Amino acid sequence: MKTYLVTGGAGFIGSNFIHYMFKKYDKDIRIINVDVLTYAGNLENLKSIEKRDNYSFVKADICDKEAIRSVFADNDIDIVVHFAAESHVDRSIKNPEVFVKTNVVGTAVMLNCAREAWELSDGTYKEGKKFLHVSTDEVYGSLPEDDNAFFYETSPYQPHSPYSASKASSDMLVKAYMDTYRFPANITNCSNNYGPYQFPEKLIPLMINNALTGKKLPVYGDGKNVRDWLYVEDHAKGIDMVINKGRLFETYNIGGHNEKQNIQIVNIILDTLRQMLPDSDPRKEHITKDLITYVEDRKGHDRRYAIAPDKIKAEIGWEPETCFEEGIKKTIAWFFEHEDWMKNVTSGDYQKYYQEMYKEG
Ligand code: NAD
Ligand code: DAU
């Protein structure tokens, strides 16, 4: 039985990954979730699996060397899946330092503790160990707007925001460990995820929540920035496949083949909400394009991201399965069924964040 140490498992992608893994492997794996529970970490996301014998939660900071060391000392970890990070670009523009701490120092601590636990006296590693570092396509910078260019694993790193610079630094540390110590790792760089449990500071859940509560829909700049949207369960599957089939020391890009301008996304959300709400729902008549408001652009806003997931398809056989029309319906249906989840995460500190971030909203 393989034992997985998942960091950041109470966040959006981490919790979806844990659900995916238990659905697929049930009792044949063990998962230890290490998360410090920042504003983005929510144990509600894991309520349905928290009582499993083969799951445990450790509240710890990945920057805390002693805490992480003892997780490795107490458990024979086979696979590390490293999601824990500060993940929101806008927050990184306001407060870069915590991004450096968590994303860079935290990754260094994770790498060091795994190496300490796994390395043998001759410099090789115990059988079957792997560290999978989850990263982002933002490390490659921005693509031209009207171009057929894509991000590949060989694209140069050109991060622009403090967030992407910190993720690029963490990738470089993983690469340095692979080159220097032959440390058994893979890096995955993926495009924008969407789906259940996503915190409503990110475009899609923010727009869904605002439309349902009659708030303005704040679109940055001209709304024509392009992102390549990936349904989170497809991403979880891709990570599992890279763990099992990925060649050690390789990077794999994971993308949705689904480029859309932000304004297109907002319009699809409005149309889909109207389609899915029953006529008797009083919110329905207010969900119109009049809610859209163009606001000041994000500083250093990358124009276009797009991944060509050719390598992962050719080597591993992964490709995105969920088209956007289907994925957005599943996502909206999930938010309809989890109104309490949304109420809980948008009470308290979220209100303060929202007021500061969207002054005119
Ligand atoms: P998230 O913000 O939803 O979750 C991050 C999780 O990490 C939270 O549970 C938080 O409590 C935890 N965490 C933060 N700091 C920690 C610390 N110091 N110690 C322990 N735990 C800590 O993020 P997400 O959207 O799920 O992203 C997960 C990973 O995937 C990140 O590394 C991110 O860079 C990467 N990624 C995300 C996307 C996306 O679209 N969301 C796309 C590409 C890559
Ligand atoms: O590309 C992968 C990255 O995708 C991940 O590494 C990040 O962790 C993840 O947060 C995401 O980053 P983005 O900055 O692309 O996602 P966000 O949802 O913040 O914004 C998506 C686009 O929508 C971006 O062009 C900015 C725009 N936007 C966002 C918000 C929150 C708006 O126009 N209005 C908004 O209110």
Coordinates of N, CA, C and O and ligand atoms in Angstrom, one line a residue, residues 7-14 34-42 60-63 82-88 102 134-137 163 167 190-194 198-199 201-202 235, ligand 1:
T7 N 0.5 17.9 0.5 CA 0.5 19.2 1.2 C -0.6 20.1 0.6 O -0.9 20.0 -0.6
G8 N -1.2 21.0 1.4 CA -2.3 21.9 0.9 C -3.5 21.1 0.5 O -4.3 21.6 -0.4
G9 N -3.8 20.0 1.1 CA -4.9 19.2 0.8 C -6.3 19.7 1.2 O -7.3 19.2 0.8
A10 N -6.2 20.8 2.0 CA -7.5 21.4 2.4 C -7.9 22.6 1.4 O -8.9 23.2 1.6
G11 N -7.0 22.8 0.4 CA -7.3 23.9 -0.6 C -8.1 23.3 -1.7 O -8.6 22.2 -1.7
F12 N -8.2 24.1 -2.8 CA -9.1 23.8 -3.9 C -8.6 22.5 -4.6 O -9.3 21.5 -4.6
I13 N -7.4 22.6 -5.2 CA -7.0 21.4 -6.0 C -6.7 20.2 -5.1 O -7.0 19.1 -5.4
G14 N -6.0 20.5 -4.0 CA -5.6 19.5 -3.1 C -6.8 18.7 -2.6 O -6.7 17.4 -2.6
V34 N -1.1 17.4 5.0 CA -0.5 18.4 5.8 C -0.9 19.8 5.3 O -0.6 20.2 4.2
D35 N -1.6 20.6 6.2 CA -2.1 21.9 5.8 C -2.1 22.8 7.0 O -2.5 22.3 8.1
V36 N -1.7 24.0 6.8 CA -1.7 24.9 8.0 C -3.1 25.7 8.1 O -3.3 26.3 9.1
L37 N -3.9 25.5 7.1 CA -5.2 26.1 7.1 C -5.2 27.6 7.1 O -5.5 28.3 8.0
T38 N -4.7 28.2 6.0 CA -4.8 29.6 5.8 C -6.2 30.0 5.4 O -7.1 29.1 5.4
Y39 N -6.5 31.2 5.0 CA -7.8 31.6 4.6 C -8.3 30.6 3.5 O -9.5 30.4 3.3
A40 N -7.4 30.1 2.7 CA -7.8 29.2 1.5 C -8.0 27.8 1.9 O -8.4 27.0 1.1
G41 N -7.6 27.4 3.1 CA -7.7 26.0 3.5 C -8.9 25.8 4.3 O -9.2 26.5 5.2
N42 N -9.7 24.7 4.0 CA -11.0 24.5 4.6 C -11.3 23.1 4.8 O -11.5 22.3 3.8
A60 N 0.0 21.7 10.0 CA 1.4 22.1 10.1 C 1.7 23.0 9.0 O 1.1 23.0 7.9
D61 N 2.7 23.9 9.3 CA 3.2 24.8 8.3 C 4.3 24.2 7.5 O 5.2 23.6 8.2
I62 N 4.3 24.2 6.2 CA 5.4 23.6 5.5 C 6.8 24.3 5.7 O 7.8 23.7 5.3
C63 N 6.7 25.5 6.3 CA 8.0 26.1 6.6 C 8.6 25.7 7.9 O 9.7 26.0 8.3
H82 N 2.9 17.9 -3.7 CA 3.1 19.2 -3.0 C 2.3 20.3 -3.7 O 2.7 20.9 -4.7
F83 N 1.1 20.5 -3.1 CA 0.2 21.6 -3.6 C 0.4 22.9 -2.7 O 0.0 23.9 -3.2
A84 N 0.7 22.7 -1.5 CA 0.6 23.9 -0.5 C 1.3 25.1 -1.1 O 2.5 25.0 -1.5
A85 N 0.6 26.2 -1.1 CA 1.2 27.4 -1.7 C 0.2 28.6 -1.4 O -0.9 28.4 -1.1
E86 N 0.8 29.8 -1.5 CA -0.1 31.0 -1.6 C -0.3 31.0 -3.1 O 0.6 31.0 -3.9
S87 N -1.6 31.1 -3.5 CA -1.9 30.8 -4.9 C -2.6 32.0 -5.7 O -2.8 31.9 -6.9
H88 N -2.9 33.1 -5.0 CA -3.6 34.1 -5.7 C -2.8 35.3 -6.1 O -2.2 36.0 -5.3
T102 N 6.2 31.0 1.9 CA 5.5 29.7 1.7 C 6.0 29.0 0.5 O 6.3 27.8 0.5
V134 N 3.7 20.5 -7.7 CA 2.6 21.0 -8.5 C 2.8 22.5 -8.8 O 2.9 23.3 -7.9
S135 N 3.0 22.9 -10.1 CA 3.3 24.3 -10.4 C 2.4 24.8 -11.5 O 1.4 24.1 -11.8
T136 N 2.7 25.9 -12.0 CA 1.8 26.7 -12.8 C 2.4 27.0 -14.2 O 3.6 27.2 -14.3
D137 N 1.5 27.3 -15.2 CA 2.0 27.8 -16.5 C 2.4 29.2 -16.4 O 3.0 29.7 -17.3
Y163 N 3.6 36.2 -7.4 CA 3.2 34.8 -7.3 C 4.0 34.0 -8.3 O 4.6 32.9 -7.9
K167 N 6.7 30.9 -7.6 CA 6.5 29.5 -8.1 C 7.6 29.1 -9.0 O 8.1 28.0 -9.0
C190 N 0.5 23.5 -14.7 CA -0.8 23.4 -15.3 C -1.5 24.7 -15.5 O -1.0 25.7 -14.9
S191 N -2.5 24.7 -16.3 CA -3.2 26.0 -16.6 C -4.3 26.2 -15.5 O -4.4 25.4 -14.6
N192 N -5.1 27.2 -15.7 CA -6.2 27.6 -14.8 C -7.2 26.5 -14.5 O -7.9 26.1 -15.4
N193 N -7.3 26.1 -13.3 CA -8.3 25.1 -12.9 C -9.6 25.8 -12.5 O -9.6 26.9 -12.0
Y194 N -10.7 25.0 -12.6 CA -12.0 25.4 -12.1 C -12.8 24.2 -11.7 O -12.5 23.1 -12.2
Q198 N -13.6 25.7 -5.2 CA -12.7 26.8 -5.5 C -13.1 28.0 -4.7 O -14.2 28.5 -4.7
F199 N -12.1 28.7 -4.1 CA -12.3 29.8 -3.2 C -12.7 31.0 -4.1 O -12.1 31.3 -5.1
E201 N -12.2 34.0 -4.6 CA -11.4 35.1 -4.9 C -10.9 35.0 -6.4 O -10.4 35.9 -7.0
K202 N -11.1 33.8 -6.9 CA -10.7 33.5 -8.3 C -11.9 33.7 -9.3 O -13.0 33.7 -8.9
H235 N -7.4 17.5 -14.0 CA -6.1 17.8 -13.4 C -5.7 16.7 -12.4 O -4.5 16.2 -12.5
Ligands
NAD1 P1 -5.4 27.1 -2.7 O1 -5.0 28.5 -2.4 O2 -6.9 26.8 -2.9 O3 -4.9 26.1 -1.6 C1 -3.7 26.2 -1.0 C2 -3.7 25.3 0.2 O4 -2.3 25.4 0.8 C3 -4.6 25.8 1.3 O5 -5.3 24.7 1.9 C4 -3.7 26.4 2.4 O6 -4.2 26.4 3.7 C5 -2.4 25.6 2.2 N1 -1.2 26.3 2.6 C6 -0.9 27.6 2.3 N2 0.3 27.9 2.9 C7 0.6 26.8 3.6 C8 1.7 26.6 4.5 N3 2.7 27.5 4.8 N4 1.8 25.3 5.1 C9 0.9 24.4 4.8 N5 -0.2 24.6 4.0 C10 -0.3 25.8 3.5 O7 -4.6 26.7 -4.0 P2 -5.0 25.8 -5.3 O8 -5.7 26.7 -6.2 O9 -5.6 24.6 -4.8 O10 -3.5 25.5 -5.8 C11 -2.8 24.4 -5.4 C12 -1.4 24.4 -6.1 O11 -1.6 24.3 -7.5 C13 -0.6 25.6 -5.8 O12 0.8 25.2 -5.7 C14 -0.8 26.5 -7.0 O13 0.4 27.3 -7.3 C15 -0.9 25.4 -8.1 N6 -1.7 25.8 -9.3 C16 -3.0 26.2 -9.1 C17 -3.8 26.5 -10.2 C18 -5.2 27.0 -10.1 O14 -5.8 27.3 -11.2 N7 -5.8 27.1 -9.0 C19 -3.2 26.4 -11.5 C20 -1.9 26.0 -11.6 C21 -1.2 25.7 -10.5

